[in-house]
CSV table of C-alpha atoms and ligand atoms in Angstrom, one decimal:
chain,number,residue,atom,x,y,z
K,1,MET,CA,-37.2,12.3,26.1
K,2,LEU,CA,-36.5,15.7,24.4
K,3,GLY,CA,-39.2,15.2,22.1
K,4,LEU,CA,-41.6,14.2,24.7
K,5,LEU,CA,-40.8,17.2,26.4
K,6,VAL,CA,-41.7,19.4,23.4
K,7,ALA,CA,-44.7,17.9,22.9
K,8,THR,CA,-45.7,18.0,26.6
K,9,PHE,CA,-45.0,21.5,26.8
K,10,GLY,CA,-46.7,22.3,23.6
K,11,PHE,CA,-49.8,20.6,24.6
K,12,ALA,CA,-49.9,22.6,27.9
K,13,MET,CA,-49.3,26.0,25.9
K,14,MET,CA,-52.2,24.9,23.8
K,15,VAL,CA,-54.8,24.3,26.4
K,16,ARG,CA,-53.5,27.4,28.1
K,17,GLN,CA,-54.4,29.1,24.9
K,18,GLY,CA,-58.1,27.8,24.6
K,19,THR,CA,-57.1,25.0,22.2
K,20,SER,CA,-56.6,21.4,23.0
K,21,ALA,CA,-54.6,18.8,20.7
K,22,ALA,CA,-55.7,15.2,21.1
K,23,SER,CA,-53.3,12.4,21.2
K,24,ASP,CA,-53.7,12.1,17.2
K,25,GLY,CA,-53.0,15.9,16.8
K,26,LYS,CA,-56.4,16.8,16.2
K,27,THR,CA,-57.1,20.8,16.8
K,28,ILE,CA,-59.7,21.2,19.3
K,29,LEU,CA,-61.7,24.4,19.6
K,30,LYS,CA,-64.2,25.3,22.4
K,31,LEU,CA,-67.1,27.4,21.2
K,32,GLY,CA,-69.3,29.2,23.7
K,33,HIS,CA,-72.6,30.5,23.6
K,34,GLY,CA,-75.7,31.7,25.5
K,35,LEU,CA,-78.7,30.2,23.2
K,36,ASP,CA,-80.7,27.4,23.1
K,37,GLN,CA,-80.0,24.3,21.0
K,38,ASN,CA,-83.3,25.3,19.1
K,39,HIS,CA,-82.2,28.6,18.2
K,40,PRO,CA,-81.5,29.2,14.4
K,41,VAL,CA,-78.0,30.8,15.4
K,42,HIS,CA,-77.1,27.6,17.1
K,43,GLU,CA,-78.1,25.4,14.1
K,44,ALA,CA,-75.8,27.7,12.2
K,45,ILE,CA,-72.9,26.8,14.5
K,46,VAL,CA,-73.3,23.3,14.4
K,47,PHE,CA,-73.2,23.6,10.5
K,48,LEU,CA,-70.0,25.7,10.9
K,49,ALA,CA,-68.4,22.7,12.8
K,50,GLU,CA,-69.3,20.3,10.4
K,51,ARG,CA,-68.2,22.4,7.6
K,52,VAL,CA,-64.6,22.9,9.6
K,53,LYS,CA,-64.6,19.0,10.1
K,54,GLU,CA,-65.0,18.4,6.3
K,55,LYS,CA,-62.5,21.1,5.2
K,56,SER,CA,-59.8,19.6,7.7
K,57,GLY,CA,-60.6,16.1,7.0
K,58,GLY,CA,-61.6,15.8,10.5
K,59,THR,CA,-58.2,17.1,11.9
K,60,VAL,CA,-60.0,20.4,13.4
K,61,GLU,CA,-62.8,19.9,15.6
K,62,ILE,CA,-65.3,22.8,17.3
K,63,GLN,CA,-66.6,21.6,20.5
K,64,ILE,CA,-70.0,23.4,21.2
K,65,TYR,CA,-71.5,24.6,24.6
K,66,PRO,CA,-74.7,26.3,24.3
K,67,ASN,CA,-76.8,27.9,26.9
K,68,GLY,CA,-74.3,30.0,28.7
K,69,GLN,CA,-72.5,26.7,30.0
K,70,LEU,CA,-69.2,28.4,29.8
K,71,GLY,CA,-70.3,31.7,31.4
K,72,SER,CA,-71.8,34.8,30.3
K,73,GLU,CA,-71.2,36.8,27.2
K,74,THR,CA,-69.1,39.3,28.8
K,75,GLU,CA,-67.3,36.5,30.5
K,76,SER,CA,-66.9,34.8,27.2
K,77,LEU,CA,-65.6,37.5,25.6
K,78,GLU,CA,-63.0,38.1,28.7
K,79,GLN,CA,-61.7,34.7,28.2
K,80,LEU,CA,-61.6,35.1,24.8
K,81,GLN,CA,-59.0,37.9,25.2
K,82,ARG,CA,-57.1,35.7,27.5
K,83,GLY,CA,-57.1,33.1,25.0
K,84,ALA,CA,-58.6,30.8,27.8
K,85,LEU,CA,-61.6,29.9,25.2
K,86,ALA,CA,-61.0,29.6,21.6
K,87,MET,CA,-64.4,30.7,20.0
K,88,ALA,CA,-67.7,32.4,21.1
K,89,LYS,CA,-70.7,33.8,19.8
K,90,THR,CA,-72.1,37.0,21.5
K,91,SER,CA,-74.4,39.7,20.7
K,92,THR,CA,-72.5,43.2,19.7
K,93,ALA,CA,-74.3,44.5,22.8
K,94,PRO,CA,-71.6,43.2,25.5
K,95,LEU,CA,-68.9,43.5,22.9
K,96,GLU,CA,-69.2,47.3,23.1
K,97,SER,CA,-67.4,47.3,26.4
K,98,PHE,CA,-64.5,45.6,24.8
K,99,VAL,CA,-64.9,47.3,21.2
K,100,PRO,CA,-66.5,50.8,21.6
K,101,GLU,CA,-67.4,51.3,17.8
K,102,MET,CA,-70.0,48.2,18.3
K,103,ALA,CA,-72.4,50.6,20.1
K,104,ILE,CA,-73.6,51.8,16.9
K,105,PHE,CA,-75.7,48.5,16.7
K,106,GLY,CA,-77.6,49.2,20.0
K,107,VAL,CA,-78.5,52.8,19.0
K,108,PRO,CA,-82.3,52.6,18.1
K,109,TYR,CA,-83.6,53.2,14.6
K,110,VAL,CA,-80.3,53.3,12.8
K,111,PHE,CA,-81.3,51.1,10.0
K,112,ARG,CA,-84.4,52.0,7.5
K,113,ASP,CA,-84.7,48.0,7.3
K,114,GLU,CA,-83.4,44.6,6.9
K,115,ASP,CA,-81.5,45.1,3.4
K,116,HIS,CA,-80.1,48.7,4.8
K,117,PHE,CA,-78.7,46.9,7.5
K,118,TRP,CA,-77.3,44.0,5.7
K,119,GLN,CA,-75.7,46.6,3.3
K,120,VAL,CA,-74.2,47.8,6.1
K,121,LEU,CA,-72.9,44.6,7.4
K,122,HIS,CA,-71.4,43.6,4.1
K,123,GLY,CA,-70.1,46.9,3.2
K,124,GLU,CA,-67.1,48.8,4.4
K,125,ILE,CA,-68.7,49.6,7.8
K,126,GLY,CA,-69.4,45.9,8.4
K,127,HIS,CA,-65.8,45.1,7.6
K,128,GLU,CA,-64.0,47.9,9.5
K,129,LEU,CA,-65.9,46.8,12.6
K,130,LEU,CA,-64.9,43.3,12.6
K,131,ASP,CA,-61.4,44.3,11.9
K,132,ALA,CA,-61.8,46.8,15.1
K,133,ALA,CA,-62.2,43.8,17.1
K,134,SER,CA,-58.7,42.8,16.4
K,135,SER,CA,-57.0,45.5,18.2
K,136,HIS,CA,-58.7,44.0,21.4
K,137,GLY,CA,-57.5,40.9,21.3
K,138,LEU,CA,-60.6,39.6,19.3
K,139,LYS,CA,-60.7,37.9,15.8
K,140,GLY,CA,-64.3,38.8,13.9
K,141,LEU,CA,-65.2,36.0,11.9
K,142,CYS,CA,-68.5,36.6,10.9
K,143,TYR,CA,-71.9,38.2,11.6
K,144,TYR,CA,-75.4,36.5,11.9
K,145,ASP,CA,-78.5,37.8,11.6
K,146,ALA,CA,-80.5,38.6,15.0
K,147,GLY,CA,-83.3,40.5,13.3
K,148,ALA,CA,-84.9,43.1,15.0
K,149,ARG,CA,-85.6,43.6,18.8
K,150,SER,CA,-89.0,44.5,20.2
K,151,PHE,CA,-90.4,44.9,23.4
K,152,TYR,CA,-92.2,42.0,25.4
K,153,THR,CA,-94.1,42.4,28.5
K,154,ILE,CA,-95.7,40.3,31.2
K,155,SER,CA,-99.2,42.2,31.2
K,156,LYS,CA,-99.2,45.8,30.0
K,157,GLN,CA,-99.9,46.1,26.1
K,158,ILE,CA,-97.2,48.5,24.4
K,159,ASN,CA,-99.0,50.3,22.0
K,160,GLU,CA,-96.9,53.6,21.7
K,161,PRO,CA,-93.8,55.0,23.9
K,162,ALA,CA,-96.3,56.3,26.8
K,163,ASP,CA,-97.1,52.6,27.8
K,164,LEU,CA,-93.5,52.1,28.7
K,165,ARG,CA,-93.4,54.9,31.5
K,166,GLY,CA,-92.7,53.2,34.5
K,167,LEU,CA,-91.9,49.6,33.5
K,168,LYS,CA,-88.8,47.9,34.3
K,169,VAL,CA,-87.6,46.7,31.1
K,170,ARG,CA,-84.7,44.2,31.1
K,171,VAL,CA,-81.6,45.6,28.8
K,172,GLN,CA,-78.6,43.8,27.7
K,173,GLN,CA,-75.0,44.3,29.7
K,174,SER,CA,-74.4,47.6,27.7
K,175,LYS,CA,-74.4,51.3,28.0
K,176,THR,CA,-76.2,51.7,24.7
K,177,SER,CA,-79.2,49.3,25.6
K,178,MET,CA,-79.6,51.6,28.9
K,179,GLU,CA,-79.9,54.7,27.0
K,180,MET,CA,-81.9,53.0,24.3
K,181,ALA,CA,-84.7,52.1,26.7
K,182,GLU,CA,-84.4,55.3,28.8
K,183,ALA,CA,-85.1,57.5,25.2
K,184,LEU,CA,-88.0,55.2,24.7
K,185,GLY,CA,-89.3,56.0,28.2
K,186,ALA,CA,-88.8,52.9,30.0
K,187,SER,CA,-86.6,52.2,33.1
K,188,PRO,CA,-83.8,49.8,32.1
K,189,THR,CA,-82.4,47.2,34.4
K,190,PRO,CA,-79.4,45.0,32.8
K,191,VAL,CA,-79.9,41.2,33.5
K,192,ASP,CA,-77.8,38.6,32.1
K,193,PHE,CA,-79.8,36.6,29.4
K,194,GLY,CA,-79.2,33.3,31.5
K,195,GLU,CA,-81.0,34.5,34.6
K,196,LEU,CA,-83.8,36.6,32.4
K,197,TYR,CA,-86.5,33.8,32.6
K,198,THR,CA,-86.1,33.9,36.5
K,199,ALA,CA,-86.2,37.5,36.8
K,200,LEU,CA,-89.3,37.9,34.7
K,201,GLN,CA,-91.0,35.2,36.6
K,202,SER,CA,-90.3,36.9,39.7
K,203,ARG,CA,-91.4,40.1,38.5
K,204,MET,CA,-88.2,41.6,39.1
K,205,VAL,CA,-88.5,43.0,35.7
K,206,ASP,CA,-91.9,44.0,33.7
K,207,GLY,CA,-90.9,43.1,30.5
K,208,ALA,CA,-87.9,42.9,27.9
K,209,GLU,CA,-87.1,43.1,24.4
K,210,ASN,CA,-85.7,40.5,21.8
K,211,ASN,CA,-86.1,39.3,18.3
K,212,PRO,CA,-88.8,36.5,17.9
K,213,PRO,CA,-86.6,33.4,18.0
K,214,SER,CA,-84.7,34.5,21.0
K,215,PHE,CA,-88.1,35.3,22.7
K,216,TYR,CA,-89.6,31.8,21.6
K,217,SER,CA,-86.3,29.6,22.2
K,218,SER,CA,-86.1,31.2,25.7
K,219,ARG,CA,-89.4,30.3,26.8
K,220,HIS,CA,-90.1,33.8,27.9
K,221,PHE,CA,-93.4,33.7,26.3
K,222,GLU,CA,-94.5,31.6,28.8
K,223,VAL,CA,-94.6,34.3,31.4
K,224,CYS,CA,-95.1,37.6,28.8
K,225,LYS,CA,-97.9,37.4,26.8
K,226,HIS,CA,-97.7,40.7,25.2
K,227,TYR,CA,-95.2,41.3,22.1
K,228,ALA,CA,-95.2,44.6,20.5
K,229,LEU,CA,-93.2,44.5,17.3
K,230,ASN,CA,-92.1,48.1,17.3
K,231,GLU,CA,-88.3,46.9,16.1
K,232,HIS,CA,-86.5,49.4,17.4
K,233,ALA,CA,-83.1,48.1,16.9
K,234,ARG,CA,-81.2,45.4,15.1
K,235,VAL,CA,-78.3,43.9,17.0
K,236,PRO,CA,-76.2,41.6,14.9
K,237,ASP,CA,-74.5,38.4,16.8
K,238,LEU,CA,-71.0,38.1,16.0
K,239,LEU,CA,-68.7,34.9,15.8
K,240,LEU,CA,-65.4,35.3,17.2
K,241,MET,CA,-62.2,33.9,18.0
K,242,SER,CA,-59.5,34.4,20.6
K,243,LYS,CA,-56.6,36.5,18.5
K,244,LYS,CA,-54.0,34.6,20.8
K,245,VAL,CA,-55.4,31.6,19.4
K,246,TRP,CA,-55.7,32.5,16.2
K,247,ASP,CA,-52.5,33.6,15.7
K,248,ARG,CA,-51.2,30.3,16.6
K,249,LEU,CA,-53.4,28.3,13.9
K,250,SER,CA,-51.6,27.4,10.7
K,251,PRO,CA,-52.8,29.8,7.6
K,252,GLU,CA,-54.4,26.7,6.2
K,253,VAL,CA,-56.5,26.5,9.3
K,254,GLN,CA,-57.5,29.8,9.3
K,255,VAL,CA,-58.5,29.7,5.8
K,256,TRP,CA,-60.8,26.7,6.7
K,257,LEU,CA,-62.3,28.4,9.8
K,258,GLN,CA,-62.9,31.7,7.8
K,259,GLU,CA,-64.7,30.0,5.0
K,260,ALA,CA,-66.6,27.8,6.8
K,261,ALA,CA,-67.8,31.0,9.1
K,262,ASP,CA,-68.7,32.7,6.0
K,263,GLU,CA,-70.9,29.4,4.6
K,264,SER,CA,-72.5,29.5,8.0
K,265,SER,CA,-73.6,33.0,8.0
K,266,GLU,CA,-74.9,32.6,4.5
K,267,PHE,CA,-76.6,29.6,5.9
K,268,GLN,CA,-78.1,31.3,8.9
K,269,ARG,CA,-79.6,34.2,7.1
K,270,GLU,CA,-81.9,31.8,5.0
K,271,LEU,CA,-83.0,29.7,8.5
K,272,TRP,CA,-83.6,33.2,10.1
K,273,ARG,CA,-86.2,34.1,7.8
K,274,VAL,CA,-88.1,31.0,8.4
K,275,GLU,CA,-87.8,30.4,12.2
K,276,SER,CA,-88.6,34.1,12.6
K,277,LYS,CA,-91.9,33.5,11.0
K,278,ASN,CA,-92.4,30.0,12.9
K,279,ALA,CA,-91.4,31.5,16.2
K,280,LEU,CA,-94.2,34.2,15.8
K,281,ASP,CA,-96.6,31.5,14.8
K,282,ALA,CA,-95.8,29.4,17.8
K,283,VAL,CA,-95.6,32.1,20.6
K,284,GLU,CA,-99.2,33.4,19.2
K,285,LYS,CA,-100.5,29.8,19.6
K,286,ALA,CA,-99.3,29.8,23.0
K,287,GLY,CA,-101.4,32.7,23.7
K,288,VAL,CA,-99.2,35.9,23.2
K,289,THR,CA,-100.9,38.8,21.6
K,290,ILE,CA,-98.9,40.2,18.8
K,291,THR,CA,-99.1,43.5,18.2
K,292,TYR,CA,-97.7,46.0,15.4
K,293,PRO,CA,-97.7,49.4,16.8
K,294,ASP,CA,-97.0,52.6,14.7
K,295,GLU,CA,-93.1,52.5,14.7
K,296,THR,CA,-92.8,56.5,13.5
K,297,LYS,CA,-94.1,57.3,17.0
K,298,PHE,CA,-90.9,55.1,18.8
K,299,ALA,CA,-88.6,56.6,16.0
K,300,GLU,CA,-89.5,60.1,16.9
K,301,ARG,CA,-88.4,59.6,20.3
K,302,VAL,CA,-84.9,59.2,19.6
K,303,GLY,CA,-84.0,62.1,17.7
K,304,PRO,CA,-82.3,63.7,20.9
K,305,MET,CA,-80.2,60.0,21.4
K,306,HIS,CA,-78.8,60.4,17.8
K,307,ASP,CA,-77.8,64.1,18.2
K,308,SER,CA,-76.1,63.4,21.3
K,309,LEU,CA,-73.5,61.0,19.3
K,310,ASP,CA,-72.5,64.0,17.5
K,311,GLY,CA,-68.7,64.3,17.5
K,312,THR,CA,-68.0,60.9,18.5
K,313,ALA,CA,-66.7,57.7,16.9
K,314,VAL,CA,-70.1,56.3,17.0
K,315,GLY,CA,-71.8,59.6,16.0
K,316,LYS,CA,-69.6,59.5,13.0
K,317,LEU,CA,-70.7,55.9,11.8
K,318,LEU,CA,-74.4,56.8,12.3
K,319,ARG,CA,-74.0,59.6,10.0
K,320,ARG,CA,-72.2,57.4,7.3
K,321,ILE,CA,-75.1,55.0,7.8
K,322,LYS,CA,-77.7,57.4,6.9
K,323,SER,CA,-75.6,59.0,4.1
K,324,GLU,CA,-73.5,56.5,2.4
K,325,TYR,CA,-76.2,53.6,1.9
H,401,GCU,C1,-80.3,37.7,21.4
H,401,GCU,C2,-78.8,37.4,21.1
H,401,GCU,C3,-77.9,36.7,22.2
H,401,GCU,C4,-78.3,37.7,23.3
H,401,GCU,C5,-79.4,37.8,23.7
H,401,GCU,C6,-79.8,38.6,24.8
H,401,GCU,O1,-81.1,36.6,21.6
H,401,GCU,O2,-78.8,36.4,20.1
H,401,GCU,O3,-77.0,36.6,21.9
H,401,GCU,O4,-77.4,37.3,24.5
H,401,GCU,O5,-80.2,38.7,22.6
H,401,GCU,O6,-80.8,39.7,25.1
H,401,GCU,O7,-78.9,39.0,25.8
């Protein structure tokens, strides 16, 4: 009887903490994210779940809920902090409200190119930022490539910052995204990613900004016929766990999860290159005009935003990124 009570209590605790134990003792971890199943980040998460299943001999199962089924990215982060959800993949943009240093990724034109970006993510700064999440109830497992973000618009072609004037551009739920759009001359409107298709269709906004696979898999290209690859920011995706849930797992399970996350990150980077190109081809085929505006014209505009960060924690990171790498 006591054994049954303990088992029942243990089960209730685990459910409350974002995991559940099946009757055969299996640990089930729910993972939520906002992307479509055709997106390369979703494919990497499927790979992650397979690796965890293999490593654990089927005793740990990751159940994936795509398309924002479990809520917006901000809601998922709150659920992770409370321990109501075990895992989530979010962009670092909404994460900055929880882990302020993450704002560095929303600052436009910080990285010279993709190599520079990955040197930083795999270097000291990348590790420090993952660790910083821990003191906010979030265990950072790995980064996923989210390429570079560029503007897409319903009807107006963007060739230079002046073309953004007066345009209502959807941005992510983050203060830095708002500042980025303002610095480049647009009027920012935050909208949840899951609601953006409708916001574009109803002309609540005139455009948005994102990487090619997200522009394609969200089908925003059906409404937006101009994609200007000005590549203003590299905002990575992050795989996160609830620290409360993580701390309850055995060291062995923690090792399996971390190894599988690292492997899925490698896998995703390869996939990203191929699928970014495929996405551009597909949207062009669907009638989108892709242009390559002179990036220096956009980068010149963000000097004051960079200067305004002097003396802040994000400003210090910016200085280090510019000088150390
Ligand atoms: C990217 C990112 C998503 C994010 C989206 C957005 O696609 O991968 O996690 O939700 O941008 O613009 O909100």
